[in-house]
Structure formats: C-alpha cells, structure tokens
C-alpha cells in the first residue's frame, strides 16, 4: 500500500485580475514507504504549493491527500503534524529564536501531541539532545542552552532538521532546506539529511534547486512545470540521467 | 510615602505582568487592558458594596476580566478581526458593561471591608498591609507564571509568540494559545484593577485610560535597567519596573508638577525609555567609530 497518495490534487486561487490562477493542476502521485524523492521545478512551478497542501497550511480546491491510510485532505494542520514534519527554506522559520536549542528540541519531541500542564525536566533530556546534536558536526551540541536566534544559519537549519526528525515522521518534507546556506554548510546538512533518512528509514520529499543534489540524493525524481507533474523518473531512469540532460530538460521547461 | 508607593507599585505590577503575557510573550499588543482594568475594579467594588466578601469579590473581578479577554481572543482568532481592533472593540464595549454593573460612572467603597484589611490586625506600621498584599499577589502570580511557562502547555504558549509558523508546523493549536493568553492576561489585569480600586477606595469607569502606557512603562523600565535575563528574572524586572515607575510619578507629584499633565508625563517617560536602547546603541557605535 502506498504511504502517500495524491489524487488529482488541485489548487486554484483568484488571480490579480478577475481570472483564476492554477497553482497546482490535477497532480497524481504515489509514494511507497522509504522513498526518497527529489522535486525540481522553476519558480512558480507549484513546488511550495504542493508542500503547503500536503502539510495542511493550505486547503486544496479539489483532489485528495491520503497519508498512511488516512485521508487528511480537510484535516487541521495539527492533524497533519501528527503524521509529517517539514523543514523550511528559511532557517528562521523552523525554530523559535528566543527559546534555547534544548527547548526547541523539547518542543519538537511532542510534535502532533496534546500539550498538557505537565512540567518537563530538560536536564534529564540534555544527554540525549547532546548526542543528537553531535551528529551534525558543527558544534551545536555545545550550544544547547543558547537561544536559537543566536545560532549561525547552518546551525539553525541543522536544528530545524533535527527537530523535524526528533520523532520519526511518516513523511518528511524538505523545502529547499539548504538553499539559504553557504556551500560548506549546505553539504554538511545534506550529509546529515541522507544519514537521518537512512537511519530512520524515512519517506521523504525534497525540493531542491541544486541539480547536483537532485542527482546525488534520492531514488526518484519529480519535475513540476506550471503546476503540473511533467516528469516522474524512477530509480533506474534517475541513475541513467546525466547532469547535462537534466539541465537541458530544466531549461526547456523555463 | 515611599512604603505606600512601593505597595501601589506592587499592585500595578500585576497590570505590567498581565500586559507582559501578551505584549512580550505572544508578541502583540492587547488594547482590551484599558477596559478590563476598570472592569475588574467595577465588578469587585460593586460586589463588595453588595456584601460579598472582598476575596470573593476580587475573584469575581478576575472572572469578568477573563471573560472579556476570551471575547477579544474569539474575535481575533475565529472572527479574524485584527488583534488591535478586536481589543479596541471589547474595550469600548466594556465601558457600557462597567456602567451597567456600577449603575454610575464611579462607586465608592465607603466603609466596606477591603482585601488588605485582612492584614490590618497585624502589628505593622502604616501602609505595610498594602505592601504585604502586593507582595503576596505578585509572589503567587510570578510563581504560577514561572511554573506554567515550564510546562508543555507553557512552552507551546511561548513558541506561539516566538514563531507561529513553526509552532503550527509542530501541531500546536496557535489560535487556542492566543485565546488562552488573552483570557489569562486579562484576568491578571482585572486582578490589578480590583486591588487598585480597593486601595483607592472606589471604582471609576474612566480608570482605564492610559493603563496600557503604565503597564508598558513597567516592562520597558525593567528591560532598560536589566539585560540578558532569564524568564523568571524578566518577570521580576517587570515588578521592579512598576515600583520604579510609581516612585517616579510620586516624585513628579511631590516636586509640584500639575497632575493634569500626569498622562503626558507618563507617555514621555515611556517614550524616552523606549528610545534608550537605540540611543545607547548609537552612542556605542559613535564611540567605536571614534576609536577607529
């Protein structure tokens, strides 16, 4: 059974004039458990809309979203959060800046759960948080008591990724999560991403603008154009794809 | 006079703490405060004058404030009215509620008992009953807030103000957090109103004018004086800020300024305090540039 099924998912909004603008046009997609899928597309191709719909921050105009056997098309964002997590492009969006690294991780441990008047001892959790942060390799483990707003962009985005995978989600959405980082931090974060996906056997959809990353990571590649899914390459077809072919295909869709 | 001013500062600190819960934690200003402060006083004084014991009358005042906050919260989150407008609407409406409750623009407590009378039997110098009442109220509230902010719910509340988008992506119902915050903070503000009214000996429908400035002044003075504070220290800084603000106002009155201009003096003090951090940064930058 598919882990994620998108059935003719469509999003139409009012345009600037009187007309309507189609952001996503009857997208059909089926993801098996453990799939690591990269999503490519130009600006306005519908990538972010796709993620906003799957994560519940937007409601589709028509179509259905079925995740882990549950129809979540009309479910609240909180209900979506019980099943999936998301890392945003902007490092500032994924963390609470005035809360410490440890507090942010503690928040993420309860993703999708009810928050009660229960007091939580962070001290007991620190060794576990330290171990997780040490995986990143950028000194985050030494800054557990530092407010997230004082971290570098790379550290903050690594924290967002750790938060998103603190409790293994059924589906991980990575929304160009390395785009705002320098090449070194970006490579470091992609390594961590691949490691976490493998360790936790996560199903992942990753939007990227970096062609190299799209080719290097993942076992399937989707190409969106003008709100439509125009290419769906399986593992074998993706392996056979060269950078030049992908680039020419990418240019042709612009 | 200083002891009395410190006592008053402690009662007004509750107002500052209530405003802190929305303005600093949830990161939006709530204009309802100007309505719930006199509402707390009006309900409490009316209840006492009807023979209700002061403690229960104070609780009734708090309940009324919480209800008003709940209405603002619902207008804001469910009615999608911008929070400032929702607060102004409720504040404006509360004026009629206050007049309905008191049946007049003001109501005196006359010789009816007040909450601080509970400490009058103790062998204390004058005005110390007020200080004890203030310390007790502030102590209980700061402890409750501190403990609350360490719970899962409290952390979700802080996260909502810190990064709403992230909070929602973690499954936190941010609308519920905003309603909770507005309800609780207005309950605290009404508590301040009820205690201040008992201290003044009367409730007045126009008592709320400018209270937001007083509450903000307490917060800003505390922040200007102390830096790099933990959450508990920030709460205590509001209390210190409130006492200092009341001392400053007393000093202004003592110096012979016309009390007609008290509100503009308060606003000026707050404006200066708000500009101080920027001025300090500019001065430091100028100094550094000079050294280079």
Short mmCIF file of C-alpha atoms in Angstrom, two decimals:
data_model
loop_
_atom_site.label_atom_id
_atom_site.label_comp_id
_atom_site.label_asym_id
_atom_site.label_seq_id
_atom_site.Cartn_x
_atom_site.Cartn_y
_atom_site.Cartn_z
CA UNK A 1 0.00 0.00 0.00
CA UNK A 2 1.26 3.47 -0.83
CA UNK A 3 2.34 5.68 2.07
CA UNK A 4 1.30 8.89 0.33
CA UNK A 5 -1.29 9.20 -2.39
CA UNK A 6 -2.17 12.45 -4.09
CA UNK A 7 -5.30 12.09 -6.14
CA UNK A 8 -5.86 14.84 -8.73
CA UNK A 9 -4.65 17.44 -6.25
CA UNK A 10 -5.55 20.93 -7.48
CA UNK A 11 -5.19 24.42 -6.08
CA UNK A 12 -6.77 27.40 -7.81
CA UNK A 13 -6.64 30.95 -6.43
CA UNK A 14 -8.04 34.27 -7.56
CA UNK A 15 -5.58 35.98 -9.86
CA UNK A 16 -4.59 39.64 -9.85
CA UNK A 17 -7.39 40.50 -12.27
CA UNK A 18 -10.76 38.80 -12.40
CA UNK A 19 -9.40 35.49 -13.62
CA UNK A 20 -8.19 32.48 -11.71
CA UNK A 21 -4.68 31.20 -11.32
CA UNK A 22 -3.97 27.49 -11.26
CA UNK A 23 -1.15 26.83 -8.80
CA UNK A 24 -1.40 23.06 -8.90
CA UNK A 25 -3.19 21.17 -11.63
CA UNK A 26 -4.54 17.65 -11.04
CA UNK A 27 -1.34 16.20 -9.60
CA UNK A 28 -1.40 12.42 -9.12
CA UNK A 29 1.39 10.91 -7.08
CA UNK A 30 2.02 7.75 -5.14
CA UNK A 31 4.92 7.31 -2.73
CA UNK A 32 5.95 3.99 -1.19
CA UNK A 33 7.32 3.75 2.33
CA UNK A 34 11.03 4.57 2.38
CA UNK A 35 11.00 6.54 -0.88
CA UNK A 36 13.42 9.47 -1.01
CA UNK A 37 12.11 11.72 -3.78
CA UNK A 38 13.65 14.93 -5.07
CA UNK A 39 11.38 17.55 -6.58
CA UNK A 40 12.63 20.01 -9.18
CA UNK A 41 10.91 22.90 -10.88
CA UNK A 42 11.29 26.55 -11.75
CA UNK A 43 9.84 29.37 -9.69
CA UNK A 44 6.05 29.20 -9.87
CA UNK A 45 6.09 25.52 -10.88
CA UNK A 46 3.95 24.67 -7.84
CA UNK A 47 6.56 23.06 -5.58
CA UNK A 48 5.81 25.14 -2.47
CA UNK A 49 2.06 24.92 -3.11
CA UNK A 50 2.41 21.15 -3.23
CA UNK A 51 4.17 21.18 0.16
CA UNK A 52 1.71 23.68 1.66
CA UNK A 53 -1.17 21.41 0.65
CA UNK A 54 0.45 18.23 1.94
CA UNK A 55 1.39 19.90 5.24
CA UNK A 56 -2.11 21.33 5.71
CA UNK A 57 -1.21 25.02 5.71
CA UNK A 58 -3.31 25.34 2.52
CA UNK A 59 -6.53 23.57 1.60
CA UNK A 60 -6.83 22.14 -1.91
CA UNK A 61 -9.52 23.33 -4.30
CA UNK A 62 -10.11 19.71 -5.26
CA UNK A 63 -8.45 16.34 -5.02
CA UNK A 64 -7.43 14.16 -2.10
CA UNK A 65 -4.40 13.60 0.11
CA UNK A 66 -4.09 10.20 1.74
CA UNK A 67 -1.18 9.69 4.11
CA UNK A 68 -0.54 6.42 5.95
CA UNK A 69 -4.03 5.23 5.15
CA UNK A 70 -5.73 8.39 6.45
CA UNK A 71 -7.50 10.92 4.27
CA UNK A 72 -6.04 14.20 5.56
CA UNK A 73 -7.35 16.44 2.78
CA UNK A 74 -9.57 18.51 5.06
CA UNK A 75 -7.77 17.76 8.34
CA UNK A 76 -6.36 20.55 10.54
CA UNK A 77 -2.69 21.49 10.38
CA UNK A 78 -2.30 19.91 13.82
CA UNK A 79 -3.64 16.60 12.47
CA UNK A 80 -1.13 16.81 9.59
CA UNK A 81 1.65 17.46 12.11
CA UNK A 82 0.94 14.15 13.80
CA UNK A 83 1.99 12.38 10.62
CA UNK A 84 4.53 14.59 8.90
CA UNK A 85 7.16 17.22 9.55
CA UNK A 86 8.64 19.94 7.41
CA UNK A 87 11.91 21.86 7.17
CA UNK A 88 11.51 25.30 5.62
CA UNK A 89 13.87 27.07 3.23
CA UNK A 90 14.45 29.99 5.60
CA UNK A 91 16.41 28.88 8.69
CA UNK A 92 14.46 31.46 10.71
CA UNK A 93 11.14 29.74 10.04
CA UNK A 94 11.93 26.38 11.57
CA UNK A 95 12.96 27.34 15.08
CA UNK A 96 11.80 29.56 17.93
CA UNK A 97 14.51 32.24 18.15
CA UNK A 98 14.14 33.22 21.81
CA UNK A 99 13.94 29.64 23.03
CA UNK A 100 17.13 27.68 23.62
CA UNK A 101 18.29 24.81 21.41
CA UNK A 102 17.23 22.34 24.12
CA UNK A 103 13.80 23.96 24.47
CA UNK A 104 13.31 23.83 20.69
CA UNK A 105 14.18 20.12 20.65
CA UNK A 106 11.84 19.53 23.57
CA UNK A 107 9.01 21.24 21.68
CA UNK A 108 9.66 19.01 18.68
CA UNK A 109 9.53 15.87 20.82
CA UNK A 110 5.81 16.49 21.26
CA UNK A 111 5.10 17.15 17.59
CA UNK A 112 1.45 16.48 16.90
CA UNK A 113 0.70 15.60 20.53
CA UNK A 114 -1.51 17.38 23.02
CA UNK A 115 0.39 19.85 25.22
CA UNK A 116 -0.71 19.49 28.81
CA UNK A 117 0.11 21.24 32.08
CA UNK A 118 2.89 18.75 32.66
CA UNK A 119 6.26 20.02 33.83
CA UNK A 120 9.18 18.77 31.80
CA UNK A 121 12.69 18.37 33.12
CA UNK A 122 15.08 19.48 30.41
CA UNK A 123 18.09 18.42 32.47
CA UNK A 124 17.21 14.75 32.11
CA UNK A 125 16.96 15.17 28.35
CA UNK A 126 20.22 17.05 27.83
CA UNK A 127 22.47 13.98 27.27
CA UNK A 128 20.08 12.70 24.57
CA UNK A 129 19.91 16.15 22.93
CA UNK A 130 23.68 16.45 23.11
CA UNK A 131 24.09 13.09 21.37
CA UNK A 132 21.70 14.08 18.61
CA UNK A 133 23.29 17.49 18.08
CA UNK A 134 26.78 15.96 17.98
CA UNK A 135 25.71 14.13 14.79
CA UNK A 136 25.66 17.46 12.96
CA UNK A 137 29.35 18.17 13.42
CA UNK A 138 29.10 21.95 13.64
CA UNK A 139 29.34 22.41 17.39
CA UNK A 140 25.60 22.56 18.01
CA UNK A 141 25.94 20.16 20.95
CA UNK A 142 27.89 22.83 22.86
CA UNK A 143 25.08 25.33 22.46
CA UNK A 144 22.12 23.54 23.98
CA UNK A 145 21.42 26.49 26.29
CA UNK A 146 21.87 29.12 23.57
CA UNK A 147 18.77 30.82 22.12
CA UNK A 148 18.22 29.51 18.58
CA UNK A 149 18.22 33.10 17.27
CA UNK A 150 21.91 33.39 18.17
CA UNK A 151 22.98 30.38 16.07
CA UNK A 152 24.54 30.60 12.61
CA UNK A 153 22.28 29.86 9.62
CA UNK A 154 23.83 26.41 9.19
CA UNK A 155 23.40 25.51 12.85
CA UNK A 156 19.86 26.81 12.88
CA UNK A 157 18.88 24.81 9.82
CA UNK A 158 20.55 21.70 11.25
CA UNK A 159 18.48 22.27 14.39
CA UNK A 160 15.33 22.51 12.23
CA UNK A 161 16.20 19.19 10.62
CA UNK A 162 16.86 17.55 13.99
CA UNK A 163 13.54 18.91 15.24
CA UNK A 164 11.74 17.56 12.18
CA UNK A 165 13.17 14.10 12.77
CA UNK A 166 13.09 14.14 16.60
CA UNK A 167 10.06 11.87 16.41
CA UNK A 168 10.31 9.90 13.16
CA UNK A 169 7.59 11.31 10.88
CA UNK A 170 5.67 9.18 8.41
CA UNK A 171 6.66 11.75 5.79
CA UNK A 172 9.46 14.32 5.85
CA UNK A 173 9.08 17.42 3.67
CA UNK A 174 12.30 19.29 2.90
CA UNK A 175 11.51 22.61 1.27
CA UNK A 176 14.82 23.72 -0.31
CA UNK A 177 16.28 23.40 3.17
CA UNK A 178 19.86 24.02 2.03
CA UNK A 179 19.13 26.94 -0.32
CA UNK A 180 19.93 29.71 2.16
CA UNK A 181 23.24 28.20 3.29
CA UNK A 182 26.84 28.57 2.17
CA UNK A 183 28.27 25.62 0.16
CA UNK A 184 30.07 24.09 3.15
CA UNK A 185 27.07 24.24 5.49
CA UNK A 186 24.84 23.06 2.67
CA UNK A 187 26.97 19.97 2.02
CA UNK A 188 27.16 19.24 5.74
CA UNK A 189 23.39 19.49 6.09
CA UNK A 190 22.75 17.28 3.05
CA UNK A 191 25.04 14.63 4.52
CA UNK A 192 23.12 14.77 7.78
CA UNK A 193 19.83 14.63 5.86
CA UNK A 194 20.86 11.50 3.98
CA UNK A 195 22.13 9.92 7.20
CA UNK A 196 18.92 10.60 9.14
CA UNK A 197 16.72 9.39 6.29
CA UNK A 198 18.69 6.16 6.08
CA UNK A 199 18.88 5.60 9.85
CA UNK A 200 15.21 6.25 10.49
CA UNK A 201 14.06 4.71 7.20
CA UNK A 202 12.11 7.88 6.44
CA UNK A 203 9.92 8.62 3.45
CA UNK A 204 10.99 12.00 2.14
CA UNK A 205 10.02 14.58 -0.46
CA UNK A 206 12.81 17.09 -1.02
CA UNK A 207 12.50 20.25 -3.12
CA UNK A 208 15.83 21.47 -4.38
CA UNK A 209 17.22 23.94 -6.89
CA UNK A 210 20.65 22.33 -6.85
CA UNK A 211 20.84 19.93 -9.77
CA UNK A 212 23.81 18.11 -8.25
CA UNK A 213 21.88 17.38 -5.09
CA UNK A 214 18.87 16.29 -7.12
CA UNK A 215 21.04 13.76 -8.94
CA UNK A 216 23.13 12.66 -5.95
CA UNK A 217 20.38 12.15 -3.41
CA UNK A 218 17.14 10.26 -3.54
CA UNK A 219 15.87 7.33 -5.52
CA UNK A 220 13.23 9.09 -7.58
CA UNK A 221 12.95 12.47 -9.28
CA UNK A 222 9.86 14.57 -9.99
CA UNK A 223 9.75 17.58 -12.27
CA UNK A 224 6.99 20.15 -11.92
CA UNK A 225 6.09 22.73 -14.53
CA UNK A 226 3.27 25.28 -14.37
CA UNK A 227 1.55 23.34 -11.62
CA UNK A 228 1.70 20.02 -13.44
CA UNK A 229 3.78 16.96 -12.75
CA UNK A 230 5.56 16.59 -16.09
CA UNK A 231 8.25 14.05 -15.28
CA UNK A 232 8.48 11.18 -12.81
CA UNK A 233 11.76 9.30 -13.05
CA UNK A 234 12.20 6.06 -11.12
CA UNK A 235 15.47 4.94 -9.57
CA UNK A 236 16.87 3.34 -12.75
CA UNK A 237 15.94 6.27 -15.00
CA UNK A 238 17.35 8.72 -12.46
CA UNK A 239 20.65 6.83 -12.27
CA UNK A 240 20.96 6.93 -16.03
CA UNK A 241 20.29 10.67 -16.12
CA UNK A 242 23.30 12.95 -16.63
CA UNK A 243 23.64 16.48 -15.32
CA UNK A 244 23.66 17.87 -18.88
CA UNK A 245 20.43 16.05 -19.71
CA UNK A 246 18.77 17.31 -16.57
CA UNK A 247 20.00 20.84 -17.22
CA UNK A 248 18.73 20.87 -20.80
CA UNK A 249 15.41 19.44 -19.67
CA UNK A 250 15.24 22.04 -16.92
CA UNK A 251 15.99 24.87 -19.38
CA UNK A 252 13.37 23.59 -21.80
CA UNK A 253 10.68 23.91 -19.15
CA UNK A 254 11.54 27.53 -18.34
CA UNK B 1 5.03 57.87 51.38
CA UNK B 2 7.70 55.57 49.94
CA UNK B 3 6.16 52.49 51.59
CA UNK B 4 2.73 53.38 50.21
CA UNK B 5 4.21 53.95 46.74
CA UNK B 6 6.01 50.60 46.83
CA UNK B 7 2.71 48.95 47.81
CA UNK B 8 0.96 50.65 44.92
CA UNK B 9 3.82 49.71 42.61
CA UNK B 10 3.30 46.05 43.53
CA UNK B 11 -0.44 46.24 42.75
CA UNK B 12 0.27 47.96 39.43
CA UNK B 13 2.97 45.37 38.72
CA UNK B 14 0.16 42.85 38.23
CA UNK B 15 -1.02 45.02 35.34
CA UNK B 16 2.51 45.00 33.90
CA UNK B 17 2.70 41.21 34.22
CA UNK B 18 -0.68 40.81 32.51
CA UNK B 19 0.43 43.00 29.60
CA UNK B 20 3.78 41.17 29.51
CA UNK B 21 1.94 37.90 28.84
CA UNK B 22 0.62 39.19 25.54
CA UNK B 23 2.93 42.05 24.54
CA UNK B 24 6.20 40.26 25.22
CA UNK B 25 5.34 36.55 25.07
CA UNK B 26 2.67 36.40 22.36
CA UNK B 27 4.22 39.42 20.65
CA UNK B 28 1.12 41.54 20.08
CA UNK B 29 -0.42 44.50 21.92
CA UNK B 30 -3.82 43.97 23.53
CA UNK B 31 -5.94 47.08 23.90
CA UNK B 32 -8.55 45.20 25.96
CA UNK B 33 -6.43 46.07 29.01
CA UNK B 34 -7.88 49.59 29.10
CA UNK B 35 -11.32 48.05 29.55
CA UNK B 36 -10.55 45.06 31.77
CA UNK B 37 -8.58 47.10 34.32
CA UNK B 38 -11.58 49.28 35.30
CA UNK B 39 -13.90 46.28 34.79
CA UNK B 40 -12.02 44.33 37.48
CA UNK B 41 -12.37 47.30 39.82
CA UNK B 42 -16.04 47.89 38.97
CA UNK B 43 -17.12 44.27 39.48
CA UNK B 44 -15.09 43.94 42.68
CA UNK B 45 -16.26 47.21 44.28
CA UNK B 46 -19.90 46.60 43.28
CA UNK B 47 -19.75 43.08 44.73
CA UNK B 48 -18.20 44.30 47.99
CA UNK B 49 -20.82 47.02 48.28
CA UNK B 50 -23.45 44.28 47.89
CA UNK B 51 -22.00 42.44 50.88
CA UNK B 52 -19.77 39.96 49.04
CA UNK B 53 -16.52 39.20 50.94
CA UNK B 54 -13.52 41.06 49.40
CA UNK B 55 -11.68 37.88 48.38
CA UNK B 56 -14.68 36.51 46.52
CA UNK B 57 -15.40 39.96 45.05
CA UNK B 58 -11.81 40.08 43.75
CA UNK B 59 -12.22 36.62 42.20
CA UNK B 60 -15.43 37.84 40.51
CA UNK B 61 -13.47 40.80 39.10
CA UNK B 62 -10.82 38.44 37.75
CA UNK B 63 -13.51 36.23 36.20
CA UNK B 64 -15.08 39.24 34.46
CA UNK B 65 -11.66 40.22 33.07
CA UNK B 66 -11.06 36.68 31.81
CA UNK B 67 -14.43 36.69 30.05
CA UNK B 68 -13.58 39.99 28.34
CA UNK B 69 -10.20 38.56 27.27
CA UNK B 70 -11.94 35.47 25.95
CA UNK B 71 -14.21 37.66 23.79
CA UNK B 72 -11.17 39.50 22.36
CA UNK B 73 -9.50 36.14 21.71
CA UNK B 74 -12.53 34.79 19.87
CA UNK B 75 -12.96 37.97 17.80
CA UNK B 76 -9.26 37.81 16.89
CA UNK B 77 -8.89 34.12 16.10
CA UNK B 78 -12.35 33.00 15.00
CA UNK B 79 -13.68 36.35 13.76
CA UNK B 80 -10.38 37.14 12.00
CA UNK B 81 -10.50 40.73 13.29
CA UNK B 82 -7.00 42.24 13.69
CA UNK B 83 -5.98 41.95 17.33
CA UNK B 84 -5.67 45.70 17.94
CA UNK B 85 -9.14 46.32 16.53
CA UNK B 86 -10.62 43.36 18.45
CA UNK B 87 -9.13 44.80 21.66
CA UNK B 88 -10.46 48.29 20.93
CA UNK B 89 -13.94 46.89 20.22
CA UNK B 90 -14.05 44.97 23.50
CA UNK B 91 -12.51 47.89 25.43
CA UNK B 92 -15.13 50.22 24.03
CA UNK B 93 -17.96 47.79 24.78
CA UNK B 94 -16.72 47.24 28.32
CA UNK B 95 -17.42 50.89 29.16
CA UNK B 96 -21.14 50.13 28.88
CA UNK B 97 -20.69 46.92 30.88
CA UNK B 98 -18.96 48.86 33.65
CA UNK B 99 -21.73 51.47 33.76
CA UNK B 100 -24.29 48.65 33.78
CA UNK B 101 -22.52 46.93 36.69
CA UNK B 102 -21.99 50.06 38.82
CA UNK B 103 -25.13 51.93 37.69
CA UNK B 104 -22.99 55.10 37.83
CA UNK B 105 -19.62 56.29 36.46
CA UNK B 106 -18.00 55.68 39.83
CA UNK B 107 -18.74 53.84 43.03
CA UNK B 108 -17.21 54.33 46.47
CA UNK B 109 -16.35 51.52 48.87
CA UNK B 110 -17.16 53.79 51.85
CA UNK B 111 -16.60 51.71 54.98
CA UNK B 112 -16.93 48.33 53.36
CA UNK B 113 -14.08 45.89 54.04
CA UNK B 114 -11.17 45.59 51.61
CA UNK B 115 -8.76 42.73 50.95
CA UNK B 116 -5.82 44.46 52.69
CA UNK B 117 -7.91 44.68 55.87
CA UNK B 118 -7.01 41.01 56.38
CA UNK B 119 -3.54 42.23 57.37
CA UNK B 120 -4.68 45.27 59.37
CA UNK B 121 -4.83 43.28 62.60
CA UNK B 122 -1.10 42.57 62.36
CA UNK B 123 1.19 44.89 64.30
CA UNK B 124 2.51 46.69 61.23
CA UNK B 125 3.50 50.31 60.52
CA UNK B 126 1.13 52.27 58.24
CA UNK B 127 0.74 51.06 54.62
CA UNK B 128 2.56 47.79 55.27
CA UNK B 129 -0.73 45.93 54.86
CA UNK B 130 -0.74 47.15 51.27
CA UNK B 131 2.85 46.03 50.74
CA UNK B 132 2.08 42.58 52.14
CA UNK B 133 -1.00 42.25 49.91
CA UNK B 134 1.08 43.38 46.92
CA UNK B 135 3.96 41.03 47.71
CA UNK B 136 1.59 38.13 48.23
CA UNK B 137 -0.30 38.75 44.96
CA UNK B 138 2.85 39.35 42.92
CA UNK B 139 4.61 36.38 44.56
CA UNK B 140 1.76 33.99 43.79
CA UNK B 141 1.35 35.27 40.23
CA UNK B 142 5.08 35.21 39.36
CA UNK B 143 5.38 31.68 40.80
CA UNK B 144 2.33 30.49 38.84
CA UNK B 145 3.59 32.09 35.62
CA UNK B 146 7.10 30.70 36.10
CA UNK B 147 5.78 27.18 36.69
CA UNK B 148 3.30 27.49 33.81
CA UNK B 149 5.98 28.54 31.34
CA UNK B 150 7.94 25.39 32.22
CA UNK B 151 5.08 23.06 31.35
CA UNK B 152 4.48 21.60 27.89
CA UNK B 153 1.49 23.92 27.51
CA UNK B 154 3.52 26.93 28.66
CA UNK B 155 6.33 26.12 26.24
CA UNK B 156 3.78 25.83 23.43
CA UNK B 157 2.43 29.24 24.51
CA UNK B 158 5.91 30.79 24.32
CA UNK B 159 6.61 29.10 20.97
CA UNK B 160 3.39 30.58 19.54
CA UNK B 161 4.64 34.10 20.19
CA UNK B 162 8.19 33.28 19.18
CA UNK B 163 7.49 31.67 15.79
CA UNK B 164 3.88 31.00 14.97
CA UNK B 165 4.58 29.24 11.68
CA UNK B 166 6.95 26.81 13.36
CA UNK B 167 4.53 26.29 16.25
CA UNK B 168 1.74 25.38 13.83
CA UNK B 169 4.03 23.01 11.91
CA UNK B 170 4.66 21.20 15.22
CA UNK B 171 0.94 20.72 15.67
CA UNK B 172 0.45 23.48 18.25
CA UNK B 173 -3.02 25.00 18.00
CA UNK B 174 -1.82 28.60 17.95
CA UNK B 175 -5.34 30.05 17.94
CA UNK B 176 -6.05 28.22 21.18
CA UNK B 177 -2.81 29.59 22.64
CA UNK B 178 -3.80 33.15 21.72
CA UNK B 179 -7.26 32.72 23.26
CA UNK B 180 -5.66 31.24 26.39
CA UNK B 181 -3.16 34.10 26.58
CA UNK B 182 -5.76 36.83 26.14
CA UNK B 183 -8.08 35.19 28.69
CA UNK B 184 -5.39 34.73 31.34
CA UNK B 185 -3.69 38.08 30.81
CA UNK B 186 -6.94 39.99 31.05
CA UNK B 187 -7.78 38.06 34.22
CA UNK B 188 -4.47 39.25 35.68
CA UNK B 189 -5.11 42.83 34.50
CA UNK B 190 -8.58 42.74 36.09
CA UNK B 191 -6.98 41.46 39.32
CA UNK B 192 -4.72 44.51 39.28
CA UNK B 193 -7.77 46.72 38.66
CA UNK B 194 -9.68 45.11 41.53
CA UNK B 195 -6.81 45.52 44.01
CA UNK B 196 -6.04 49.10 42.94
CA UNK B 197 -9.75 50.01 43.25
CA UNK B 198 -9.84 48.57 46.77
CA UNK B 199 -6.74 50.54 47.66
CA UNK B 200 -8.17 53.74 46.17
CA UNK B 201 -11.49 53.12 47.93
CA UNK B 202 -13.56 53.49 44.77
CA UNK B 203 -14.03 52.20 41.24
CA UNK B 204 -14.18 54.55 38.28
CA UNK B 205 -15.30 53.81 34.72
CA UNK B 206 -12.56 56.08 33.32
CA UNK B 207 -9.80 54.46 35.38
CA UNK B 208 -8.58 52.50 32.36
CA UNK B 209 -7.46 55.49 30.29
CA UNK B 210 -3.72 55.20 29.78
CA UNK B 211 -3.21 51.99 31.79
CA UNK B 212 -1.50 50.36 28.81
CA UNK B 213 1.15 53.09 28.99
CA UNK B 214 1.64 52.36 32.70
CA UNK B 215 1.90 48.60 32.08
CA UNK B 216 4.30 49.05 29.17
CA UNK B 217 6.38 51.50 31.21
CA UNK B 218 6.84 48.82 33.90
CA UNK B 219 8.01 46.34 31.26
CA UNK B 220 10.28 48.76 29.40
CA UNK B 221 11.88 50.29 32.52
CA UNK B 222 12.71 46.75 33.71
CA UNK B 223 14.20 45.88 30.33
CA UNK B 224 16.21 49.09 30.09
CA UNK B 225 17.70 48.55 33.55
CA UNK B 226 18.47 44.86 33.27
CA UNK B 227 19.80 42.90 30.29
CA UNK B 228 20.30 39.23 29.37
CA UNK B 229 17.66 38.00 31.76
CA UNK B 230 16.14 34.57 32.25
CA UNK B 231 12.36 34.33 32.06
CA UNK B 232 11.95 34.44 35.86
CA UNK B 233 14.23 37.46 36.03
CA UNK B 234 12.23 39.16 33.27
CA UNK B 235 9.04 38.69 35.28
CA UNK B 236 10.73 40.14 38.36
CA UNK B 237 12.11 43.03 36.27
CA UNK B 238 8.52 43.99 35.41
CA UNK B 239 7.77 44.20 39.15
CA UNK B 240 10.86 46.34 39.79
CA UNK B 241 9.97 48.48 36.76
CA UNK B 242 6.46 49.04 38.10
CA UNK B 243 7.69 50.11 41.54
CA UNK B 244 10.24 52.47 39.99
CA UNK B 245 7.59 53.94 37.71
CA UNK B 246 5.27 54.62 40.66
CA UNK B 247 8.17 56.17 42.60
CA UNK B 248 8.93 58.37 39.60
CA UNK B 249 5.32 59.52 39.35
CA UNK B 250 5.22 60.20 43.11
CA UNK B 251 8.42 62.21 42.75
CA UNK B 252 6.89 64.25 39.94
CA UNK B 253 3.80 64.99 42.05
CA UNK B 254 5.96 65.75 45.08
CA UNK B 255 8.04 68.16 43.00
CA UNK B 256 4.88 70.18 42.43
CA UNK B 257 4.00 69.33 38.83
CA UNK B 258 0.37 69.84 37.89
CA UNK B 259 -1.31 66.40 38.00
CA UNK B 260 -3.36 67.43 34.94
CA UNK B 261 -0.24 66.67 32.92
CA UNK B 262 0.41 63.29 34.54
CA UNK B 263 -0.61 61.26 31.47
CA UNK B 264 1.61 63.23 29.10
CA UNK B 265 4.47 62.96 31.58
CA UNK B 266 3.87 59.16 31.76
CA UNK B 267 3.83 58.92 27.96
CA UNK B 268 7.03 60.98 27.73
CA UNK B 269 8.78 58.80 30.32
CA UNK B 270 7.76 55.69 28.34
CA UNK B 271 8.84 57.21 25.01
CA UNK B 272 12.26 58.06 26.48
CA UNK B 273 12.60 54.54 27.91
CA UNK B 274 11.65 53.03 24.55
CA UNK B 275 14.26 55.14 22.77
CA UNK B 276 17.02 54.46 25.31
CA UNK B 277 18.21 51.10 23.88
CA UNK B 278 18.54 52.63 20.38
CA UNK B 279 20.25 55.74 21.72
CA UNK B 280 22.66 53.55 23.67
CA UNK B 281 23.49 51.52 20.54
CA UNK B 282 24.05 54.71 18.54
CA UNK B 283 26.31 56.18 21.24
CA UNK B 284 28.32 52.94 21.43
CA UNK B 285 28.68 52.89 17.62
CA UNK B 286 29.81 56.54 17.60
CA UNK B 287 32.35 55.78 20.33
CA UNK B 288 33.68 52.76 18.44
CA UNK B 289 33.92 54.78 15.22
CA UNK B 290 35.82 57.46 17.13
CA UNK B 291 38.29 54.88 18.44
CA UNK B 292 38.93 53.56 14.91
#
